[in-house]
Coordinates of C-alpha atoms in Angstrom, one line a residue:
Chain A
M26 CA 0.0 0.0 -0.1
I27 CA 1.6 3.4 -1.1
K28 CA 2.2 5.9 1.4
L29 CA 0.8 9.6 1.0
I30 CA 2.9 11.6 3.3
K31 CA 2.4 15.6 3.5
S32 CA 4.8 16.9 6.2
V33 CA 8.6 17.5 5.9
R34 CA 8.8 15.9 9.8
A35 CA 6.9 12.8 9.0
M36 CA 9.0 12.1 5.8
K37 CA 12.1 12.7 7.6
K38 CA 10.9 10.1 10.4
L39 CA 9.9 7.9 7.9
S40 CA 12.9 8.0 6.5
S41 CA 14.9 7.8 9.4
G42 CA 13.6 4.7 10.4
L43 CA 14.1 3.2 6.9
R44 CA 18.1 3.9 7.2
K45 CA 17.6 2.8 10.5
K46 CA 16.7 -0.5 9.2
G47 CA 19.4 -0.7 7.0
C48 CA 16.7 -0.2 3.7
S49 CA 18.2 2.0 1.0
I50 CA 16.5 4.5 -0.5
G51 CA 15.5 5.3 -4.5
F52 CA 14.1 8.6 -4.6
V53 CA 12.3 10.0 -7.7
P54 CA 11.9 14.3 -7.6
T55 CA 8.9 15.2 -9.9
M56 CA 6.9 18.1 -10.4
G57 CA 4.0 15.4 -10.7
Y58 CA 1.9 14.9 -14.3
L59 CA 3.6 11.9 -14.7
H60 CA 4.5 10.1 -18.0
D61 CA 6.8 6.9 -18.9
G62 CA 9.8 8.9 -18.6
H63 CA 9.2 9.6 -14.6
I64 CA 7.9 6.3 -15.0
S65 CA 11.3 5.2 -16.1
L66 CA 13.1 6.6 -13.2
V67 CA 10.6 5.0 -10.8
N68 CA 11.4 1.4 -12.5
E69 CA 15.3 2.0 -12.2
A70 CA 14.8 3.0 -8.3
R71 CA 12.6 0.1 -7.7
K72 CA 15.4 -2.3 -9.3
Q73 CA 17.8 -0.7 -7.0
N74 CA 16.4 0.0 -3.6
D75 CA 14.5 -1.3 -0.8
A76 CA 12.4 1.6 -1.0
V77 CA 11.4 3.8 -3.4
V78 CA 10.0 7.8 -2.4
V79 CA 8.9 9.8 -5.5
S80 CA 7.9 13.5 -4.4
I81 CA 5.7 15.4 -6.2
F82 CA 6.1 19.3 -6.0
V83 CA 5.4 21.8 -8.2
N84 CA 8.8 24.2 -7.2
P85 CA 7.4 28.0 -7.1
S86 CA 11.1 29.0 -6.9
Q87 CA 12.1 27.6 -10.1
F88 CA 9.1 29.3 -12.3
G89 CA 9.8 32.9 -13.5
P90 CA 7.2 35.9 -12.4
K91 CA 5.8 35.6 -16.3
E92 CA 6.6 31.5 -16.2
D93 CA 3.7 28.6 -15.8
L94 CA 3.3 28.1 -12.4
K95 CA -0.2 28.7 -12.2
K96 CA -1.7 26.1 -15.6
Y97 CA 1.6 24.0 -14.9
P98 CA -0.4 20.6 -15.3
R99 CA -1.4 18.8 -12.2
N100 CA -3.1 15.4 -11.6
M101 CA -2.9 13.8 -8.2
K102 CA -5.1 11.0 -8.5
R103 CA -3.8 9.7 -11.5
D104 CA -0.1 10.0 -10.5
L105 CA -0.8 8.1 -7.5
A106 CA -2.4 5.7 -9.4
L107 CA 0.8 5.4 -11.6
L108 CA 3.0 5.2 -8.8
S109 CA 0.9 2.3 -7.0
K110 CA 0.9 0.2 -10.0
A111 CA 5.1 1.0 -10.6
G112 CA 5.3 -0.1 -6.9
V113 CA 6.5 2.7 -4.8
D114 CA 6.7 2.7 -1.5
I115 CA 6.3 6.4 -0.2
V116 CA 4.8 9.4 -1.9
F117 CA 6.1 13.2 -0.5
C118 CA 3.9 15.8 -1.3
P119 CA 4.2 18.9 0.5
S120 CA 2.8 22.0 0.1
T121 CA 3.9 25.1 -1.0
K122 CA 4.3 26.7 2.4
E123 CA 5.4 22.9 4.4
M124 CA 8.7 23.7 1.8
Y125 CA 8.9 27.4 2.0
P126 CA 7.4 28.6 5.1
E127 CA 7.3 32.1 6.2
G128 CA 10.5 33.7 6.4
Y129 CA 12.1 31.6 4.3
S130 CA 15.7 32.9 3.0
T131 CA 18.1 30.3 1.5
Y132 CA 19.0 29.3 -1.7
I133 CA 21.7 27.5 -3.4
E134 CA 23.6 28.6 -6.5
V135 CA 25.8 26.6 -8.6
K136 CA 27.8 29.2 -10.5
G137 CA 28.7 29.2 -14.2
L138 CA 26.7 25.8 -14.8
S139 CA 23.4 27.6 -14.2
D140 CA 23.9 30.6 -16.6
K141 CA 24.2 28.8 -19.5
L142 CA 21.7 27.0 -21.8
C143 CA 18.3 27.1 -20.2
G144 CA 19.7 29.3 -17.2
A145 CA 20.4 32.2 -19.8
S146 CA 16.8 32.1 -20.7
R147 CA 15.5 31.3 -17.3
P148 CA 17.5 33.4 -14.9
G149 CA 16.9 31.7 -11.7
H150 CA 15.9 28.5 -12.2
F151 CA 18.3 26.4 -11.7
K152 CA 18.8 28.2 -8.3
G153 CA 15.2 27.3 -7.1
V154 CA 15.8 23.3 -8.7
A155 CA 19.1 23.2 -6.9
T156 CA 17.6 24.8 -3.6
V157 CA 14.7 22.5 -4.0
V158 CA 16.3 19.7 -4.0
A159 CA 19.1 19.7 -1.9
K160 CA 15.6 20.6 0.8
L161 CA 14.0 17.1 -0.8
F162 CA 17.6 15.6 -0.4
N163 CA 18.1 16.1 3.3
I164 CA 14.2 15.4 4.2
V165 CA 14.1 12.1 1.9
Q166 CA 17.7 11.3 3.2
P167 CA 17.8 9.2 -0.1
D168 CA 20.9 6.4 -1.1
T169 CA 20.2 7.1 -5.1
A170 CA 18.3 10.1 -6.7
Y171 CA 17.3 9.4 -10.3
F172 CA 16.8 12.1 -12.8
G173 CA 15.9 12.1 -16.7
E174 CA 18.3 13.3 -18.9
K175 CA 16.0 15.1 -21.0
D176 CA 16.8 18.0 -18.2
Y177 CA 20.7 17.1 -19.1
Q178 CA 22.0 20.6 -17.6
Q179 CA 19.9 19.7 -14.3
Q180 CA 21.4 16.7 -13.7
V181 CA 25.1 18.5 -14.6
I182 CA 24.4 21.0 -12.1
L183 CA 22.9 18.9 -9.6
R184 CA 26.0 16.1 -9.2
R185 CA 27.8 19.4 -9.1
M186 CA 25.9 20.7 -6.1
T187 CA 26.1 17.2 -4.7
A188 CA 29.8 16.7 -5.2
D189 CA 30.3 20.2 -3.8
L190 CA 28.2 20.2 -0.8
N191 CA 29.8 16.8 0.3
M192 CA 26.2 15.4 -0.2
D193 CA 26.1 11.6 0.5
V194 CA 23.8 11.1 -2.8
K195 CA 24.1 9.4 -5.7
I196 CA 22.9 10.9 -8.9
V197 CA 21.7 8.8 -11.9
S198 CA 20.3 9.9 -15.1
M199 CA 18.0 8.0 -17.0
P200 CA 17.7 8.4 -21.3
T201 CA 14.8 10.6 -22.5
V202 CA 11.4 8.4 -23.2
R203 CA 10.1 9.4 -26.0
E204 CA 6.5 9.1 -28.3
K205 CA 6.8 7.1 -31.7
S206 CA 6.8 10.2 -33.0
G207 CA 10.3 11.0 -31.7
L208 CA 8.6 14.1 -29.3
A209 CA 10.8 13.8 -26.0
M210 CA 8.1 13.1 -23.2
S211 CA 7.5 15.9 -20.9
S212 CA 4.4 17.0 -18.5
R213 CA 4.6 20.5 -20.7
N214 CA 3.5 18.3 -23.8
S215 CA 0.0 18.3 -22.6
Y216 CA -0.1 22.2 -23.3
L217 CA -0.3 21.5 -27.0
S218 CA -3.2 21.4 -29.8
G219 CA -2.8 18.7 -31.8
D220 CA -1.1 21.0 -34.8
E221 CA 1.1 22.2 -32.4
R222 CA 2.1 18.2 -31.3
S223 CA 2.9 17.3 -34.8
R224 CA 5.1 20.6 -35.4
A225 CA 6.7 19.3 -32.3
Q226 CA 8.3 16.6 -33.7
V227 CA 10.7 18.9 -35.4
I228 CA 12.7 19.0 -32.5
G229 CA 13.7 15.4 -32.4
R230 CA 14.1 15.4 -35.8
S231 CA 16.7 18.0 -35.5
L232 CA 18.7 16.4 -33.1
K233 CA 18.9 13.2 -35.4
F234 CA 20.0 15.6 -38.4
A235 CA 22.7 16.4 -36.2
K236 CA 23.6 13.3 -35.6
T237 CA 23.3 12.1 -38.8
L238 CA 25.7 15.2 -40.3
I239 CA 28.1 14.3 -37.3
N240 CA 28.3 10.8 -38.6
S241 CA 29.2 11.9 -41.9
G242 CA 31.9 14.3 -41.1
V243 CA 30.9 17.7 -40.2
K244 CA 32.5 19.0 -37.7
S245 CA 31.7 22.5 -37.4
S246 CA 28.8 23.8 -34.7
V247 CA 28.2 27.1 -37.1
K248 CA 27.3 24.6 -39.9
I249 CA 25.4 22.0 -37.9
K250 CA 23.4 24.7 -35.9
A251 CA 22.6 26.3 -39.2
A252 CA 21.3 23.2 -40.4
M253 CA 18.9 22.3 -37.4
S254 CA 17.6 25.8 -37.4
Q255 CA 16.8 25.5 -40.8
L256 CA 14.9 22.4 -40.3
M257 CA 12.9 23.7 -37.2
N258 CA 11.9 27.1 -39.5
T259 CA 10.0 24.4 -41.8
S260 CA 7.9 24.3 -38.6
K261 CA 7.7 27.6 -37.5
L262 CA 9.4 26.8 -34.2
K263 CA 10.6 29.8 -32.5
I264 CA 14.2 28.7 -31.0
D265 CA 15.2 30.0 -27.8
Y266 CA 18.5 27.9 -28.3
I267 CA 20.8 25.6 -29.7
S268 CA 24.0 24.8 -28.3
I269 CA 26.8 22.3 -28.8
C270 CA 29.0 21.6 -26.1
D271 CA 30.8 20.1 -23.8
P272 CA 28.7 18.0 -21.7
G273 CA 30.7 18.1 -18.4
T274 CA 31.2 22.2 -18.3
L275 CA 28.7 23.1 -21.1
D276 CA 30.9 25.3 -22.5
E277 CA 30.1 25.9 -26.0
K278 CA 32.3 23.9 -28.6
K279 CA 33.2 25.1 -32.6
V280 CA 34.2 22.1 -33.7
I281 CA 32.8 18.7 -32.7
K282 CA 35.2 16.2 -31.2
R283 CA 34.6 13.9 -28.0
K284 CA 31.8 13.5 -26.4
T285 CA 29.2 16.6 -27.2
L286 CA 26.0 17.7 -25.9
I287 CA 23.5 18.7 -28.5
A288 CA 20.9 20.7 -26.7
V289 CA 17.6 22.7 -28.1
A290 CA 14.8 24.7 -26.3
A291 CA 12.4 26.2 -28.3
Y292 CA 8.8 27.3 -28.3
I293 CA 6.0 25.8 -30.2
G294 CA 3.5 28.6 -29.6
K295 CA 3.3 29.6 -26.3
T296 CA 4.8 26.5 -25.0
R297 CA 8.4 26.2 -24.6
L298 CA 10.3 22.9 -25.2
I299 CA 13.6 21.2 -24.3
D300 CA 15.2 18.2 -25.7
N301 CA 19.1 17.1 -26.4
I302 CA 20.7 14.3 -27.8
V303 CA 24.8 13.1 -26.4
I304 CA 27.0 12.4 -29.3
K305 CA 30.2 10.2 -28.2
Chain B
M26 CA 44.2 9.6 21.8
I27 CA 42.5 12.3 19.4
K28 CA 42.3 11.6 15.8
L29 CA 43.5 13.7 13.4
I30 CA 41.5 13.8 10.3
K31 CA 42.6 15.4 6.7
S32 CA 40.6 14.0 4.0
V33 CA 36.6 14.5 3.4
R34 CA 36.6 10.7 2.9
A35 CA 37.7 9.5 6.4
M36 CA 36.0 12.3 8.1
K37 CA 32.7 10.9 6.1
K38 CA 33.9 7.4 6.9
L39 CA 34.2 7.6 10.6
S40 CA 31.3 10.0 11.3
S41 CA 28.8 7.4 9.7
G42 CA 30.7 4.7 11.7
L43 CA 29.9 6.8 15.0
R44 CA 26.5 7.3 13.7
K45 CA 25.8 3.6 12.8
K46 CA 26.8 2.6 16.1
G47 CA 24.5 5.3 17.9
C48 CA 27.4 7.7 19.1
S49 CA 25.9 11.1 19.3
I50 CA 28.2 13.7 17.7
G51 CA 29.1 17.0 18.8
F52 CA 30.4 19.3 16.3
V53 CA 32.7 22.9 17.5
P54 CA 33.6 24.4 13.5
T55 CA 36.4 26.9 14.1
M56 CA 39.1 28.6 12.5
G57 CA 42.2 27.6 15.0
Y58 CA 44.0 29.7 16.7
L59 CA 42.1 28.9 19.6
H60 CA 41.0 30.8 22.7
D61 CA 38.6 30.2 25.8
G62 CA 35.6 30.9 23.9
H63 CA 36.0 28.0 21.5
I64 CA 37.1 25.5 24.6
S65 CA 33.8 26.9 26.2
L66 CA 32.2 25.2 23.0
V67 CA 34.2 22.3 23.4
N68 CA 33.3 21.6 26.7
E69 CA 29.3 22.0 26.1
A70 CA 29.8 19.6 23.2
R71 CA 31.5 17.3 25.5
K72 CA 28.8 17.2 28.0
Q73 CA 26.3 16.9 25.7
N74 CA 27.5 14.0 23.2
D75 CA 28.9 10.6 23.0
A76 CA 31.6 11.8 20.6
V77 CA 33.4 15.6 19.3
V78 CA 34.6 16.5 16.9
V79 CA 36.7 20.0 16.2
S80 CA 37.2 21.3 12.4
I81 CA 40.0 23.8 12.0
F82 CA 39.9 25.0 8.8
V83 CA 40.7 29.1 8.0
N84 CA 38.0 29.4 5.3
P85 CA 39.2 31.3 2.4
S86 CA 35.1 31.6 0.9
Q87 CA 34.3 33.8 3.7
F88 CA 37.3 36.2 3.6
G89 CA 36.8 39.3 1.4
P90 CA 39.6 39.7 -1.2
K91 CA 41.4 42.9 1.0
E92 CA 41.1 40.9 4.3
D93 CA 43.3 39.1 6.7
L94 CA 43.2 35.7 4.8
K95 CA 46.9 35.2 4.5
K96 CA 47.9 36.6 8.0
Y97 CA 44.8 34.8 9.8
P98 CA 46.6 33.5 12.8
R99 CA 47.6 29.7 12.8
N100 CA 49.1 27.0 15.5
M101 CA 48.3 23.8 14.8
K102 CA 50.2 22.2 17.5
R103 CA 49.2 24.6 20.1
D104 CA 45.4 24.0 19.2
L105 CA 45.9 20.1 18.9
A106 CA 47.3 20.1 22.5
L107 CA 44.4 22.4 23.8
L108 CA 41.6 20.4 22.2
S109 CA 43.4 16.9 23.6
K110 CA 43.6 18.0 27.0
A111 CA 40.0 19.0 26.4
G112 CA 38.8 15.4 25.4
V113 CA 38.2 16.2 21.7
D114 CA 37.9 12.6 20.1
I115 CA 38.1 13.8 16.2
V116 CA 39.8 17.2 14.9
F117 CA 39.1 17.4 11.3
C118 CA 41.3 19.8 9.1
P119 CA 41.3 19.3 5.8
S120 CA 43.2 21.4 3.0
T121 CA 41.9 24.3 0.8
K122 CA 42.0 21.8 -2.1
E123 CA 40.3 18.9 -0.4
M124 CA 37.4 21.8 0.8
Y125 CA 36.7 23.2 -2.4
P126 CA 38.5 21.2 -5.5
E127 CA 39.1 22.7 -8.8
G128 CA 35.6 23.1 -10.8
Y129 CA 34.0 24.1 -7.2
S130 CA 31.1 26.2 -7.8
T131 CA 28.4 26.1 -5.1
Y132 CA 27.2 28.3 -3.1
I133 CA 24.5 28.8 -0.4
E134 CA 23.0 32.4 0.4
V135 CA 20.8 33.4 3.4
K136 CA 18.9 36.6 2.1
G137 CA 18.0 39.8 4.1
L138 CA 20.1 38.6 7.3
S139 CA 23.2 38.4 5.3
D140 CA 23.6 41.8 4.0
K141 CA 22.7 43.6 7.6
L142 CA 25.2 44.4 10.2
C143 CA 28.8 42.9 9.2
G144 CA 27.6 42.0 5.8
A145 CA 27.1 45.1 4.5
S146 CA 31.0 45.6 5.5
R147 CA 32.3 42.2 4.3
P148 CA 30.1 40.9 1.3
G149 CA 30.1 37.7 0.7
H150 CA 31.3 37.0 4.3
F151 CA 28.1 35.4 5.3
K152 CA 27.3 33.2 1.4
G153 CA 31.5 32.0 2.3
V154 CA 30.2 30.9 6.4
A155 CA 26.7 29.2 5.4
T156 CA 28.9 27.3 2.9
V157 CA 31.9 26.0 4.6
V158 CA 29.1 25.5 7.4
A159 CA 27.0 23.4 5.4
K160 CA 29.9 21.3 3.9
L161 CA 31.1 20.5 7.2
F162 CA 27.5 19.5 8.1
N163 CA 27.3 17.3 5.3
I164 CA 30.9 15.7 6.0
V165 CA 31.1 15.5 10.0
Q166 CA 26.9 14.7 10.2
P167 CA 26.6 15.9 13.7
D168 CA 23.5 15.9 15.9
T169 CA 24.5 19.1 17.5
A170 CA 26.9 21.8 16.6
Y171 CA 28.1 24.7 18.7
F172 CA 28.8 28.2 18.1
G173 CA 30.5 31.3 20.2
E174 CA 27.5 34.4 20.6
K175 CA 30.7 37.0 19.9
D176 CA 29.3 36.4 16.4
Y177 CA 26.1 36.5 16.5
Q178 CA 24.9 37.3 13.7
Q179 CA 26.7 34.5 11.9
Q180 CA 24.6 31.9 14.2
V181 CA 21.3 33.8 13.3
I182 CA 22.2 32.6 9.7
L183 CA 23.2 29.2 10.5
R184 CA 19.9 28.5 12.3
R185 CA 18.1 30.2 9.3
M186 CA 20.1 27.9 7.2
T187 CA 19.5 24.8 9.1
A188 CA 16.0 25.2 9.4
D189 CA 15.3 26.4 5.8
L190 CA 17.5 23.6 4.4
N191 CA 15.7 21.0 6.5
M192 CA 19.2 20.0 7.6
D193 CA 19.0 17.4 10.8
V194 CA 21.3 19.6 13.1
K195 CA 20.2 21.4 16.3
I196 CA 22.7 24.7 16.5
V197 CA 23.6 25.5 20.2
S198 CA 25.1 28.9 20.7
M199 CA 27.0 29.5 24.0
P200 CA 27.6 33.2 25.6
T201 CA 30.8 35.3 24.5
V202 CA 34.3 34.0 27.0
R203 CA 35.9 37.8 27.8
E204 CA 39.2 38.3 29.2
K205 CA 39.1 39.8 32.8
S206 CA 39.7 43.9 31.0
G207 CA 35.8 42.7 29.5
L208 CA 37.7 42.4 25.6
A209 CA 36.1 39.8 24.2
M210 CA 38.0 36.9 23.0
S211 CA 38.7 36.5 19.6
S212 CA 41.7 34.6 17.4
R213 CA 41.9 38.2 16.0
N214 CA 43.2 39.7 19.4
S215 CA 46.6 38.4 18.7
Y216 CA 46.9 41.1 16.0
L217 CA 46.8 44.1 18.5
S218 CA 49.9 46.0 20.2
G219 CA 49.5 46.5 24.1
D220 CA 48.3 50.1 23.5
E221 CA 45.6 48.5 20.8
R222 CA 44.6 46.0 23.5
S223 CA 43.9 48.5 25.9
R224 CA 42.0 50.5 23.7
A225 CA 40.3 47.6 22.3
Q226 CA 38.5 47.3 26.1
V227 CA 36.3 50.3 25.8
I228 CA 34.1 48.2 22.8
G229 CA 32.9 46.2 25.5
R230 CA 33.0 49.2 28.2
S231 CA 30.5 51.0 25.5
L232 CA 27.9 47.5 25.6
K233 CA 28.2 47.8 29.1
F234 CA 27.7 51.4 29.2
A235 CA 24.3 51.1 26.5
K236 CA 22.6 48.7 29.0
T237 CA 23.3 50.5 31.9
L238 CA 21.8 53.8 29.8
I239 CA 19.0 51.1 29.2
N240 CA 18.4 49.5 32.6
S241 CA 18.1 54.0 33.5
G242 CA 15.4 54.3 31.2
V243 CA 16.7 55.5 27.9
K244 CA 14.6 53.9 24.8
S245 CA 16.0 56.1 21.9
S246 CA 18.7 54.2 19.7
V247 CA 20.0 57.0 18.2
K248 CA 20.7 58.6 21.6
I249 CA 22.3 55.1 22.8
K250 CA 24.3 55.1 19.5
A251 CA 25.3 58.7 20.0
A252 CA 26.4 57.7 23.8
M253 CA 28.3 54.6 22.6
S254 CA 30.0 56.7 19.8
Q255 CA 31.2 58.9 22.2
L256 CA 32.7 56.9 24.6
M257 CA 34.5 54.6 21.8
N258 CA 36.1 57.7 20.6
T259 CA 37.9 58.7 23.3
S260 CA 39.7 55.6 22.5
K261 CA 40.3 56.7 18.7
L262 CA 38.7 53.7 17.5
K263 CA 37.0 53.9 13.9
I264 CA 33.6 52.6 14.4
D265 CA 32.4 50.1 11.4
Y266 CA 28.6 50.1 13.0
I267 CA 26.5 49.8 15.9
S268 CA 23.5 48.0 15.3
I269 CA 20.8 48.1 17.7
C270 CA 18.4 45.7 16.4
D271 CA 15.6 42.8 16.8
P272 CA 17.8 39.7 17.8
G273 CA 15.6 37.3 15.2
T274 CA 15.5 39.1 12.2
L275 CA 18.5 42.0 12.8
D276 CA 15.8 44.6 11.5
E277 CA 17.1 47.8 13.3
K278 CA 14.6 49.4 16.4
K279 CA 14.3 52.7 17.0
V280 CA 13.2 52.4 19.7
I281 CA 14.1 49.9 22.6
K282 CA 11.4 47.4 24.0
R283 CA 11.5 43.4 24.2
K284 CA 14.9 41.7 23.2
T285 CA 17.3 44.1 21.8
L286 CA 20.7 43.3 20.3
I287 CA 23.6 45.6 20.4
A288 CA 26.5 45.2 17.9
V289 CA 29.2 46.9 17.6
A290 CA 32.2 46.6 14.6
A291 CA 35.0 48.5 15.5
Y292 CA 38.8 49.0 13.9
I293 CA 41.4 49.4 16.2
G294 CA 44.5 50.3 14.4
K295 CA 44.2 47.8 11.0
T296 CA 42.4 45.0 13.1
R297 CA 38.9 44.5 13.0
L298 CA 36.5 43.3 16.4
I299 CA 33.3 42.7 16.7
D300 CA 31.3 42.1 20.1
N301 CA 27.8 42.2 21.5
I302 CA 25.0 42.0 24.1
V303 CA 21.4 41.0 24.1
I304 CA 19.0 42.7 26.4
K305 CA 16.3 41.2 27.6

């Protein structure tokens, strides 16, 4: 029977109890409105741990003032059914007030990495992410936490944070789960109209195209970005960024060699979607 | 026999082992060059815990570029003898590289509280303090950590941080230890010449004077600050700030009522000293 926990105190007590019994805890932090990407993380956590905790918390501190905090999709009933089916033991779904009580003042920043890619167009976003994840780690006390590679920059930043702050949590990242059309699964896909959804497929296609170009010998980032832009323009996407960079430092590369991250953010109508691939 | 630990990994292992055995850990973070103030913290930690860990680490990230990082006094041999005598079990003294390896990027900020009092004249100071203390807490895994009230603002900020980040460390603060002359003990007192040391006594005297004025019915902060300034000017101190504020929020008070913190920072020659009292 899945346990639903709303208070920090109760969650801490439960986790401390599990750890004292020697149970390993796998943790999947989410903002809810779950899709197969989340479930793949849960399945991996289930395989590797004695207990699995999933958090559902739409974290205000990672949304900008003009972003989609209010309309972010929510469906707790459906989420709980999915998690129950996936064999999750505990769902932690605190209120905003429980996580950020009056007088809350502390923020964690991972300098450098947080200013690039999505950080450039979403100032403060990764500060909010780092802060809430540190809090959740301290509350849930996991041995291992699982993140999706669709949010590639996020897991790079969280690996840096846990190492820098000497936190005892192992970060595991899992491959992006895609629809048959190639569209990366995202809770925000629910914003898309039918037409937008088919136009959005071009993001995944542009990444595949980049890979094909690289495999055929094109090494210039400028050329690859131009080709990707051209392809995405056919579906009338507004490109936020195309980044061709080092997957560890997120520093832009002019010439492609060694392991490379190609990351894209683009607007389809008002919906901002991200996707990426790593070229080995 | 006191254990000297230099690596993060070894310290973590030791602490995890203690916690698994059910031993409570009391922790006193210091920058070394210990005095009776530090020892009073150690004594309290010794009373309340199964094991006592003291860290000695002159933390570069809490010093400004023009501050006294390089000349900050150090004497490991003397410190170890004092700690051994005080019954400390473990001394953690990592190198700077061990704490801030190449690529280090993560900083913790406690907004608002960190900009006032010492934060105003030492920008970035409390960010460095919060960051290193969070790291030390994650490494040493104490049940309780002990701080001196001389650094009043520091313990207010660290209480806020541990609560905000849901860290499982209890913060205990202990009264300022003073020399017979009333001078608050500080490692930085070692910078003072004989003449400066006697002039520095006026800081403690000015705080006592403020208390006398308040007890005699003076309630105006402006008047009390003026009287304190006048007194300190007799010893040719350069006042950095005199703050009369709420001990929880550090917000300035115009009129003294309820519990009040009176805090002073002043330069005697090139040496910046701080002191405070709390009026109930």
